[in-house]
Coordinates of C-alpha atoms in Angstrom, one line a residue:
Chain A
M1 CA -23.6 44.0 -9.1
T2 CA -25.5 40.8 -8.5
E3 CA -25.5 38.9 -5.2
K4 CA -22.3 37.1 -4.3
I5 CA -22.4 33.4 -5.3
E6 CA -21.1 31.1 -2.6
L7 CA -20.4 27.4 -2.4
T8 CA -22.3 26.0 0.5
R9 CA -21.1 23.2 2.8
N10 CA -23.2 20.8 0.9
D11 CA -21.6 21.8 -2.4
R12 CA -18.2 21.2 -0.9
L13 CA -19.2 17.9 0.6
S14 CA -20.4 16.8 -2.8
V15 CA -17.1 17.8 -4.3
A16 CA -15.2 15.9 -1.6
W17 CA -17.3 12.8 -2.2
R18 CA -16.6 12.9 -5.9
S19 CA -12.9 13.5 -5.3
Q20 CA -12.8 9.8 -4.2
F21 CA -13.3 8.8 -7.9
L22 CA -10.5 11.1 -9.1
Q23 CA -8.4 8.3 -10.7
G24 CA -11.4 6.4 -12.3
S25 CA -10.6 7.3 -15.9
W26 CA -6.8 7.6 -15.5
N27 CA -5.3 7.7 -18.9
Y28 CA -1.9 7.9 -20.5
E29 CA -2.6 11.3 -22.1
R30 CA -3.7 13.6 -19.4
M31 CA -3.8 11.2 -16.5
Q32 CA -6.4 12.3 -13.8
N33 CA -8.0 15.1 -16.0
V34 CA -11.5 13.7 -16.5
G35 CA -11.7 12.7 -12.8
W36 CA -10.6 16.2 -11.9
A37 CA -13.4 17.7 -14.0
Y38 CA -15.9 15.2 -12.7
T39 CA -14.9 16.2 -9.1
L40 CA -15.5 19.9 -9.8
I41 CA -18.7 19.7 -11.7
P42 CA -21.0 20.4 -8.7
A43 CA -19.1 23.6 -8.1
I44 CA -19.0 24.7 -11.8
K45 CA -22.8 24.1 -12.0
K46 CA -23.4 26.3 -9.0
L47 CA -20.9 29.1 -10.0
Y48 CA -21.5 29.5 -13.7
T49 CA -24.9 29.9 -15.4
T50 CA -24.2 30.8 -18.9
K51 CA -23.2 28.1 -21.5
E52 CA -20.0 30.1 -22.4
D53 CA -18.8 30.2 -18.8
R54 CA -19.5 26.6 -18.2
T55 CA -17.7 25.5 -21.4
A56 CA -14.7 27.5 -20.5
A57 CA -14.6 26.1 -16.9
L58 CA -14.9 22.5 -18.1
K59 CA -12.2 23.0 -20.7
R60 CA -9.8 24.6 -18.2
H61 CA -10.3 21.6 -15.8
L62 CA -9.8 19.0 -18.5
E63 CA -6.1 19.9 -18.6
F64 CA -3.3 17.6 -17.5
F65 CA -3.5 16.7 -13.8
N66 CA -1.8 14.1 -11.7
T67 CA -1.0 13.8 -8.0
H68 CA -1.5 11.5 -5.1
P69 CA -5.3 10.9 -4.9
Y70 CA -5.7 12.1 -1.3
V71 CA -3.4 15.2 -1.4
A72 CA -5.5 16.3 -4.4
S73 CA -8.0 17.5 -1.7
P74 CA -6.1 20.7 -0.6
I75 CA -5.6 21.5 -4.2
I76 CA -9.3 21.1 -4.9
G77 CA -10.0 23.4 -1.9
V78 CA -7.8 26.1 -3.3
T79 CA -9.3 25.7 -6.8
L80 CA -12.8 26.0 -5.3
A81 CA -11.8 29.3 -3.6
L82 CA -10.3 30.7 -6.8
E83 CA -13.2 29.7 -9.0
E84 CA -15.6 31.2 -6.5
E85 CA -13.8 34.6 -6.6
R86 CA -13.6 34.4 -10.4
A87 CA -17.3 33.8 -10.6
N88 CA -17.9 36.8 -8.4
G89 CA -15.9 39.0 -10.8
A90 CA -12.3 38.9 -9.5
A91 CA -9.7 39.0 -12.3
I92 CA -8.3 35.5 -12.0
D93 CA -7.4 34.1 -15.4
D94 CA -7.0 30.5 -16.6
T95 CA -3.2 30.7 -16.3
A96 CA -3.5 31.5 -12.6
I97 CA -5.7 28.6 -11.8
Q98 CA -3.7 26.2 -13.9
G99 CA -0.5 27.6 -12.3
V100 CA -1.8 26.8 -8.8
K101 CA -2.9 23.3 -9.8
I102 CA 0.4 22.4 -11.5
G103 CA 2.5 24.2 -8.8
M104 CA 0.9 22.3 -6.0
M105 CA 0.5 18.8 -7.5
G106 CA 4.2 17.9 -7.7
P107 CA 5.3 18.8 -4.2
L108 CA 2.1 17.4 -2.6
A109 CA 2.5 14.1 -4.4
G110 CA 6.0 14.0 -2.9
I111 CA 4.3 14.1 0.5
G112 CA 1.3 11.8 -0.2
D113 CA 3.3 8.9 -1.5
P114 CA 5.7 8.5 1.4
V115 CA 3.1 9.3 4.1
F116 CA 0.2 7.2 2.8
W117 CA 1.6 4.5 0.6
F118 CA 4.9 3.9 2.5
T119 CA 4.1 4.6 6.1
V120 CA 0.4 4.5 7.0
R121 CA -0.6 1.6 4.7
P122 CA 2.4 -0.7 5.5
I123 CA 1.9 -0.1 9.2
L124 CA -1.9 -0.7 9.2
G125 CA -1.4 -3.5 6.7
A126 CA 1.2 -5.3 8.8
L127 CA -0.9 -4.8 11.9
G128 CA -3.9 -6.3 10.2
A129 CA -2.0 -9.0 8.4
S130 CA -0.2 -10.2 11.5
L131 CA -3.7 -10.7 13.2
A132 CA -5.1 -12.2 10.0
L133 CA -2.3 -14.8 9.6
S134 CA -3.9 -16.7 12.6
G135 CA -7.4 -16.3 11.1
N136 CA -8.4 -13.5 13.3
I137 CA -11.3 -11.4 11.7
L138 CA -10.2 -8.4 13.6
G139 CA -7.2 -8.1 11.2
P140 CA -9.1 -7.1 8.1
I141 CA -11.7 -5.1 10.1
L142 CA -9.0 -3.0 11.9
F143 CA -7.2 -2.3 8.6
F144 CA -10.4 -1.3 6.7
V145 CA -11.9 0.9 9.5
L146 CA -8.8 2.7 10.6
W147 CA -7.6 3.3 7.0
N148 CA -10.9 4.8 5.9
L149 CA -11.3 6.9 9.0
I150 CA -7.9 8.4 8.4
R151 CA -8.5 8.8 4.7
M152 CA -11.9 10.4 4.9
S153 CA -11.1 12.9 7.6
F154 CA -7.9 13.8 5.7
I155 CA -9.6 14.5 2.4
W156 CA -12.5 16.5 4.0
Y157 CA -10.4 18.6 6.4
T158 CA -7.6 19.4 4.0
Q159 CA -10.1 20.4 1.3
E160 CA -11.8 22.7 3.8
F161 CA -8.3 24.0 4.8
G162 CA -7.5 24.7 1.1
Y163 CA -10.8 26.4 0.5
R164 CA -10.4 28.7 3.5
A165 CA -6.8 29.5 2.9
G166 CA -7.3 30.0 -0.8
S167 CA -4.1 30.7 -2.7
A168 CA -2.4 31.6 0.6
I169 CA -2.0 27.9 1.2
T170 CA 1.1 27.8 -1.0
Q171 CA 2.9 29.8 1.7
D172 CA 1.6 27.6 4.5
L173 CA 2.9 24.5 2.8
S174 CA 6.5 25.6 3.0
G175 CA 6.1 26.1 6.8
G176 CA 7.7 24.0 9.5
L177 CA 4.7 21.7 10.3
L178 CA 4.8 20.0 7.0
K179 CA 8.5 19.5 7.3
D180 CA 8.0 17.9 10.7
I181 CA 5.3 15.6 9.4
T182 CA 7.4 14.3 6.5
K183 CA 10.4 13.8 8.7
G184 CA 8.4 12.1 11.4
A185 CA 6.8 9.8 8.9
S186 CA 10.1 8.7 7.4
I187 CA 11.5 8.1 10.9
L188 CA 8.5 6.0 11.9
G189 CA 8.5 4.3 8.5
M190 CA 12.2 3.3 8.6
F191 CA 11.7 2.0 12.2
I192 CA 8.7 -0.1 11.3
L193 CA 10.3 -1.4 8.0
A194 CA 13.2 -2.7 10.0
V195 CA 10.7 -4.5 12.3
L196 CA 8.9 -6.0 9.2
V197 CA 12.2 -7.1 7.7
E198 CA 13.2 -8.9 10.9
R199 CA 9.8 -10.4 11.6
W200 CA 8.4 -11.3 8.1
V201 CA 11.3 -12.0 5.7
S202 CA 11.6 -15.7 6.4
I203 CA 14.7 -17.6 5.4
K204 CA 15.3 -20.9 7.1
F205 CA 18.3 -23.1 6.3
A206 CA 17.7 -26.8 6.6
V207 CA 21.4 -27.6 6.6
S208 CA 22.6 -29.4 9.7
L209 CA 26.2 -29.2 10.9
P210 CA 28.1 -31.9 12.7
A211 CA 26.7 -32.4 16.2
K212 CA 28.7 -30.8 19.0
K213 CA 30.0 -33.0 21.8
L214 CA 28.9 -31.5 25.1
A215 CA 31.2 -30.9 28.0
E216 CA 31.0 -33.0 31.2
G217 CA 28.1 -31.7 33.4
A218 CA 26.2 -30.2 30.4
Y219 CA 24.3 -33.4 30.0
I220 CA 22.6 -35.9 32.3
N221 CA 24.7 -38.9 33.2
F222 CA 22.2 -41.7 33.3
P223 CA 23.1 -44.5 35.8
N224 CA 23.3 -48.1 34.5
G225 CA 20.7 -50.3 36.0
S226 CA 17.6 -49.5 38.1
V227 CA 16.8 -45.9 39.2
T228 CA 15.6 -45.1 42.7
G229 CA 12.8 -42.5 43.4
G230 CA 15.3 -39.9 44.6
K231 CA 17.6 -40.4 41.6
L232 CA 14.6 -40.1 39.2
Q233 CA 13.6 -36.8 40.9
Q234 CA 17.1 -35.5 40.4
I235 CA 17.2 -36.5 36.7
L236 CA 13.9 -34.7 36.1
A237 CA 15.1 -31.6 37.9
D238 CA 18.3 -31.6 35.9
Q239 CA 16.3 -31.8 32.7
A240 CA 14.0 -29.0 33.8
S241 CA 17.1 -26.9 34.5
G242 CA 18.1 -27.3 30.9
L243 CA 20.6 -30.1 30.8
S244 CA 20.7 -32.2 27.6
L245 CA 19.5 -35.8 27.6
T246 CA 22.3 -37.0 25.2
K247 CA 26.0 -36.4 25.1
M248 CA 25.8 -34.9 21.6
A249 CA 23.9 -31.6 20.9
P250 CA 22.3 -31.3 17.4
N251 CA 23.7 -28.3 15.5
T252 CA 22.2 -26.5 12.6
L253 CA 23.4 -23.6 10.4
Q254 CA 20.2 -21.8 11.2
A255 CA 20.8 -22.0 15.0
N256 CA 24.3 -20.5 14.5
L257 CA 23.0 -17.7 12.4
D258 CA 20.2 -17.0 14.9
S259 CA 22.7 -16.7 17.7
L260 CA 24.2 -13.6 15.9
I261 CA 20.8 -11.9 15.6
P262 CA 17.6 -13.5 14.4
G263 CA 16.6 -12.3 10.9
L264 CA 20.1 -11.6 9.7
M265 CA 19.7 -13.4 6.4
G266 CA 16.4 -11.6 5.7
L267 CA 18.2 -8.3 6.3
L268 CA 21.0 -9.2 3.9
L269 CA 18.4 -10.2 1.3
T270 CA 16.7 -6.9 1.7
F271 CA 20.0 -5.0 1.2
L272 CA 20.6 -7.1 -1.9
A273 CA 17.2 -6.2 -3.3
M274 CA 17.8 -2.5 -2.5
W275 CA 21.1 -2.6 -4.4
L276 CA 19.6 -4.4 -7.4
L277 CA 16.7 -1.9 -7.5
K278 CA 19.3 0.9 -7.6
K279 CA 20.9 -1.0 -10.5
K280 CA 17.5 -0.7 -12.3
V281 CA 16.7 -4.4 -12.0
S282 CA 12.9 -4.7 -12.3
P283 CA 11.1 -5.8 -9.1
I284 CA 9.1 -8.3 -11.1
V285 CA 12.3 -9.9 -12.4
M286 CA 13.5 -10.1 -8.8
I287 CA 10.2 -11.7 -7.5
I288 CA 10.3 -14.4 -10.2
G289 CA 14.0 -14.9 -9.5
I290 CA 13.4 -15.4 -5.8
F291 CA 10.8 -18.1 -6.5
I292 CA 13.2 -19.9 -8.9
F293 CA 15.9 -19.6 -6.2
G294 CA 13.4 -21.0 -3.6
I295 CA 12.6 -24.0 -5.7
L296 CA 16.4 -24.7 -6.4
M297 CA 17.1 -24.5 -2.6
R298 CA 14.3 -26.9 -1.9
V299 CA 15.5 -29.4 -4.5
L300 CA 19.0 -29.2 -3.1
H301 CA 17.7 -29.5 0.5
I302 CA 19.5 -26.4 1.6
M303 CA 16.3 -24.6 2.8
Chain B
M1 CA -19.7 -22.9 -5.1
S2 CA -23.4 -22.1 -5.2
I3 CA -24.8 -19.8 -7.9
I4 CA -25.3 -17.1 -5.3
A5 CA -21.7 -17.4 -4.1
M6 CA -20.4 -17.2 -7.7
V7 CA -22.4 -14.0 -8.4
L8 CA -21.2 -12.5 -5.1
V9 CA -17.5 -13.3 -5.9
V10 CA -17.9 -11.6 -9.3
I11 CA -19.4 -8.6 -7.7
I12 CA -16.5 -8.5 -5.2
A13 CA -14.1 -8.8 -8.1
F14 CA -15.8 -5.9 -9.8
F15 CA -15.4 -3.7 -6.7
A16 CA -11.8 -4.8 -6.3
G17 CA -11.1 -3.8 -9.9
M18 CA -12.5 -0.3 -9.5
E19 CA -10.6 0.1 -6.2
G20 CA -7.4 -1.1 -7.8
I21 CA -7.3 2.2 -9.7
L22 CA -9.2 4.5 -7.3
D23 CA -7.1 3.4 -4.3
E24 CA -9.5 4.9 -1.8
F25 CA -11.4 2.4 0.3
Q26 CA -8.8 -0.3 -0.2
I27 CA -11.2 -3.1 -1.1
H28 CA -8.7 -4.4 -3.5
Q29 CA -6.1 -5.0 -0.8
P30 CA -5.8 -8.7 -0.1
L31 CA -6.8 -8.3 3.6
V32 CA -10.2 -7.1 2.5
S33 CA -10.9 -8.8 -0.8
A34 CA -9.7 -12.3 0.2
T35 CA -11.6 -12.0 3.4
L36 CA -14.8 -11.0 1.6
I37 CA -14.4 -13.9 -0.9
G38 CA -13.8 -16.3 2.0
L39 CA -16.9 -15.0 3.6
V40 CA -19.3 -15.4 0.7
T41 CA -17.9 -18.9 -0.2
G42 CA -18.1 -20.1 3.4
H43 CA -14.4 -20.3 4.0
L44 CA -14.0 -17.2 6.1
T45 CA -11.0 -18.2 8.2
A46 CA -9.0 -19.5 5.2
G47 CA -9.8 -16.3 3.3
I48 CA -8.5 -14.2 6.2
M49 CA -5.3 -16.2 6.4
L50 CA -4.7 -16.0 2.7
G51 CA -5.4 -12.3 2.8
G52 CA -2.9 -11.8 5.6
S53 CA -0.2 -13.7 3.8
L54 CA -0.7 -11.8 0.5
Q55 CA -0.9 -8.5 2.4
M56 CA 2.6 -9.1 3.8
I57 CA 4.0 -9.6 0.3
A58 CA 2.2 -6.5 -1.1
L59 CA 2.9 -4.0 1.7
G60 CA 5.2 -1.9 -0.3
W61 CA 3.4 -2.1 -3.6
A62 CA 2.0 1.3 -4.6
N63 CA 1.0 3.2 -7.7
I64 CA 3.4 6.1 -7.9
G65 CA 2.9 8.8 -10.6
A66 CA 2.3 7.1 -13.9
A67 CA 3.9 3.8 -12.8
V68 CA 1.7 0.9 -11.8
A69 CA 2.6 -1.6 -9.1
P70 CA 2.0 -5.4 -9.7
D71 CA -1.8 -5.8 -9.8
I72 CA -2.7 -6.8 -6.3
A73 CA -6.5 -6.7 -7.1
L74 CA -6.3 -9.5 -9.7
A75 CA -3.7 -11.4 -7.6
S76 CA -5.9 -11.6 -4.4
V77 CA -9.2 -12.2 -6.2
A78 CA -7.9 -14.9 -8.5
S79 CA -5.8 -16.7 -5.8
S80 CA -8.8 -16.7 -3.4
I81 CA -10.9 -18.3 -6.2
I82 CA -8.1 -20.9 -6.8
M83 CA -7.9 -21.7 -3.1
V84 CA -11.7 -22.1 -2.8
K85 CA -11.9 -24.3 -5.9
G86 CA -8.9 -26.3 -5.0
G87 CA -10.6 -27.2 -1.7
N88 CA -7.4 -27.3 0.3
F89 CA -7.7 -24.9 3.3
T90 CA -4.6 -26.0 5.2
S91 CA -1.5 -23.9 5.3
T92 CA -0.1 -25.8 2.2
G93 CA -3.2 -24.9 0.2
I94 CA -2.9 -21.3 1.3
G95 CA 0.8 -21.3 0.4
V96 CA 0.1 -22.6 -3.1
A97 CA -2.6 -20.0 -3.6
V98 CA -0.2 -17.3 -2.5
A99 CA 2.4 -18.5 -4.9
S100 CA -0.1 -18.6 -7.8
A101 CA -0.9 -14.9 -7.0
I102 CA 2.5 -13.7 -8.1
P103 CA 2.3 -14.4 -11.9
L104 CA -1.3 -13.2 -11.8
A105 CA -0.2 -9.9 -10.3
V106 CA 2.2 -9.5 -13.2
A107 CA -0.4 -10.5 -15.8
G108 CA -2.8 -7.9 -14.3
L109 CA -0.3 -5.2 -15.1
F110 CA -1.0 -5.6 -18.8
L111 CA -4.8 -5.5 -18.3
T112 CA -4.3 -2.2 -16.4
M113 CA -2.2 -0.8 -19.2
I114 CA -4.8 -1.7 -21.8
V115 CA -7.6 0.0 -19.8
R116 CA -5.5 3.1 -19.3
T117 CA -4.9 3.3 -23.0
I118 CA -8.6 2.9 -23.8
A119 CA -9.3 5.8 -21.3
V120 CA -7.4 8.1 -23.6
G121 CA -10.4 7.9 -25.9
L122 CA -12.6 8.9 -23.0
T123 CA -10.6 12.1 -22.5
H124 CA -11.2 13.1 -26.1
G125 CA -14.9 12.3 -25.6
A126 CA -14.8 14.6 -22.6
D127 CA -13.1 17.4 -24.6
A128 CA -15.9 17.2 -27.2
A129 CA -18.6 17.3 -24.4
A130 CA -16.9 20.3 -22.8
K131 CA -17.2 22.3 -26.0
E132 CA -21.0 21.8 -25.8
G133 CA -21.0 22.4 -22.0
K134 CA -22.5 19.0 -21.4
Y135 CA -21.9 17.9 -17.8
Q136 CA -23.8 14.7 -18.0
T137 CA -21.7 13.4 -20.9
I138 CA -18.4 14.0 -19.0
E139 CA -19.9 12.4 -15.9
R140 CA -21.0 9.4 -17.9
L141 CA -17.6 9.0 -19.6
H142 CA -15.9 9.1 -16.3
L143 CA -18.2 6.4 -14.9
V144 CA -17.5 4.3 -18.0
G145 CA -13.8 4.6 -17.2
I146 CA -14.5 3.3 -13.7
L147 CA -16.7 0.5 -15.0
L148 CA -13.9 -0.7 -17.4
Q149 CA -11.5 -0.9 -14.4
G150 CA -14.1 -3.0 -12.6
L151 CA -14.5 -5.3 -15.5
R152 CA -10.8 -5.7 -15.7
I153 CA -11.0 -7.9 -12.7
A154 CA -14.6 -9.2 -12.9
I155 CA -14.1 -10.8 -16.3
P156 CA -11.0 -12.9 -15.4
A157 CA -12.7 -13.8 -12.1
G158 CA -15.8 -15.0 -14.0
L159 CA -13.6 -17.1 -16.4
L160 CA -11.8 -18.6 -13.5
I161 CA -15.1 -19.5 -11.8
A162 CA -16.3 -21.1 -15.0
I163 CA -13.4 -23.6 -15.1
P164 CA -14.6 -26.8 -13.4
A165 CA -13.3 -27.2 -9.9
S166 CA -12.0 -30.7 -10.7
A167 CA -9.7 -29.2 -13.3
V168 CA -8.3 -26.7 -10.7
Q169 CA -7.9 -29.5 -8.2
A170 CA -6.2 -31.7 -10.7
A171 CA -3.7 -29.0 -11.6
L172 CA -3.0 -28.3 -8.0
T173 CA -2.5 -31.9 -7.0
A174 CA -0.3 -32.5 -10.0
M175 CA 2.2 -30.0 -8.6
P176 CA 5.1 -32.0 -7.2
D177 CA 6.3 -31.5 -3.6
W178 CA 9.5 -29.7 -4.7
L179 CA 7.5 -27.1 -6.6
T180 CA 5.0 -26.3 -3.8
G181 CA 7.7 -26.5 -1.1
G182 CA 10.0 -24.3 -3.2
M183 CA 7.2 -21.8 -3.8
T184 CA 6.6 -21.6 -0.1
I185 CA 10.3 -20.9 0.6
G186 CA 10.2 -18.3 -2.2
G187 CA 7.1 -16.8 -0.7
G188 CA 8.9 -16.3 2.6
M189 CA 11.7 -14.4 0.9
V190 CA 9.8 -12.4 -1.7
V191 CA 8.5 -9.9 0.8
A192 CA 12.0 -8.5 1.0
V193 CA 11.6 -6.9 -2.5
G194 CA 8.6 -4.9 -1.4
Y195 CA 10.4 -3.6 1.7
A196 CA 13.5 -2.8 -0.3
M197 CA 11.4 -0.6 -2.6
V198 CA 10.0 1.4 0.3
I199 CA 13.4 1.7 2.1
N200 CA 15.0 3.0 -1.1
M201 CA 12.2 5.7 -1.2
M202 CA 12.7 6.8 2.4
A203 CA 16.3 6.2 3.4
T204 CA 18.5 9.1 4.2
R205 CA 21.6 9.3 6.3
E206 CA 19.5 10.9 9.0
V207 CA 16.9 8.1 9.4
W208 CA 19.2 5.0 9.1
P209 CA 19.8 4.8 12.9
F210 CA 16.1 4.3 13.4
F211 CA 16.2 1.3 11.0
A212 CA 18.9 -0.2 13.2
I213 CA 17.0 0.4 16.4
G214 CA 13.9 -1.2 14.8
F215 CA 15.7 -4.2 13.7
A216 CA 17.3 -4.9 17.0
L217 CA 14.1 -4.4 19.0
A218 CA 12.1 -6.6 16.6
A219 CA 14.3 -9.6 17.6
V220 CA 12.7 -9.3 21.1
S221 CA 9.7 -11.5 20.3
Q222 CA 7.7 -10.4 23.3
L223 CA 7.2 -7.0 21.8
T224 CA 4.0 -7.0 19.7
L225 CA 3.6 -4.8 16.6
I226 CA 1.5 -2.4 18.6
A227 CA 4.2 -2.0 21.2
L228 CA 6.8 -1.5 18.5
G229 CA 4.6 1.1 16.8
A230 CA 4.3 3.0 20.1
I231 CA 8.1 3.0 20.4
G232 CA 8.5 4.2 16.8
V233 CA 6.0 7.1 17.2
S234 CA 7.7 8.1 20.5
L235 CA 11.2 8.1 18.9
A236 CA 10.0 10.2 16.0
L237 CA 8.4 12.8 18.4
I238 CA 11.4 12.9 20.6
Y239 CA 13.8 13.3 17.6
I240 CA 11.7 16.2 16.1
N241 CA 11.5 18.0 19.4
L242 CA 15.2 17.6 20.2
S243 CA 16.3 18.7 16.8
K244 CA 14.3 21.9 17.2
M245 CA 15.7 22.7 20.7
G246 CA 19.4 22.1 19.8
G247 CA 19.8 22.8 16.2
N248 CA 18.8 26.4 16.0
N249 CA 17.6 25.7 12.5
G250 CA 14.0 26.8 13.0
G251 CA 12.0 29.4 11.0
G252 CA 13.3 32.1 8.7
S253 CA 15.8 30.1 6.8
N254 CA 15.3 31.4 3.3
G255 CA 18.3 29.8 1.7
G256 CA 18.2 27.2 -1.0
N257 CA 19.4 24.5 1.3
S258 CA 17.0 24.6 4.2
G259 CA 16.9 20.8 4.0
D260 CA 13.2 21.0 3.1
P261 CA 12.9 20.2 -0.7
V262 CA 9.1 20.8 -0.7
G263 CA 9.5 24.2 1.0
D264 CA 12.3 25.2 -1.4
I265 CA 10.2 24.3 -4.5
L266 CA 7.2 26.3 -3.2
N267 CA 9.4 29.2 -2.2
Q268 CA 10.8 29.3 -5.7
Y269 CA 7.3 29.1 -7.1

């Protein structure tokens, strides 16, 4: 028996660094396969010394692979553990390694997409964008720094977790913690999405409705002729307390809608878009349609 | 634009193109790329504002599985260049740049598909290299793939820079008021599509009440996004803790309907 070959922390760091380029040569045939092999090359170099072993390892890692790019990290960790055992003589065949990869990539992608693309990025993006809209440089900086802190710690610690747990991770994954994280993310996500719909879908009708005649006492009755100091003081106080200067109050469609709840039309538009998406209408068709609709509304002076 | 600024913009476009596929550092997101282009061309504030407006539209755009979202990298890089060359840094100028980004995002989809098809050839190259045990060839092929993705944005950006600024300005000023005004109205509404995509992904009967709470609270304009985020996190924590205490549905449920699809799949595996 020869000495046990182990992957050092540096080897694992090198793999984690490379895993950031996982999607680089994404292709329609085997998707992330070349990126996956690229990621594992430092480990393969360390573990296998003969040409036959290396060729076999490269081939086995050029098989089809596709998942969310960050949750690939725990899978990489498990694969490192399995490859290490195999290099030290354990009977782990190609099918076992391939089985772990394929078995984990689907369920994990199902966690990565909602958590990263649909919760963390929209929330950080909205936070940054709302600052950026007024030209505040903190907007982009906050978004960039926070995102990369979260991402880098996630890929390193989950890869380490996968490496230590080895194939046992598949049992851990079905535990309660992960269930809580996905549920918590979807609760937070739905809450924030509602906020975004209310705040950022902007629909303003320019239509004005006939002006309302105000009741006696709701407007200031200006005296005819000259005004004394005391009378002027009273008029100014009346105006400050919210009385109208004219007998007629301007009335718009938008003000009436806002008195129900602000953002109502945006909500209805969002529901319409959700319904159309379920009817398999392409989002791009919808986006173009909305622009055409906007131009029409402008031409007709409705919005 | 000075020569140095042009070169820097093309370099930013190159990084944005690589990131558009890698999706790691998020340089391709409008908040970052439009800000960087604004910075190197000397219009930082306008760049930040354009980035913010585009980011709002693109919040829900994501690559899922083999599907590609509208190409936000090309959209934000090209619309930043259009804004800088148009020379209008008011909210109207930014609005027009935002509107021009949408068709570009769609056009970018086709460029991505082309590169992803070319990359099939790289896979076969890698297969051949694996037979010989040649690491360096596989590594090089992978880097070529990344470079191609960078060029996907850098080349259109270079072409756009090469067009004389006066032509861009003429095209922008030739746009009638109803068109720019209508595009701005459309831009205000179009974000709904992105949100709808995300909601459709996440919505279940269980989480709809949280949507209602969020909508009602958002109408209180004194609450900032950070305050609302704190409320959202607290609600999620409270809900998860309460459902554990009351429901008696904790550990040991081996059945096929434990309500946790991931767990079920893994248990079966």
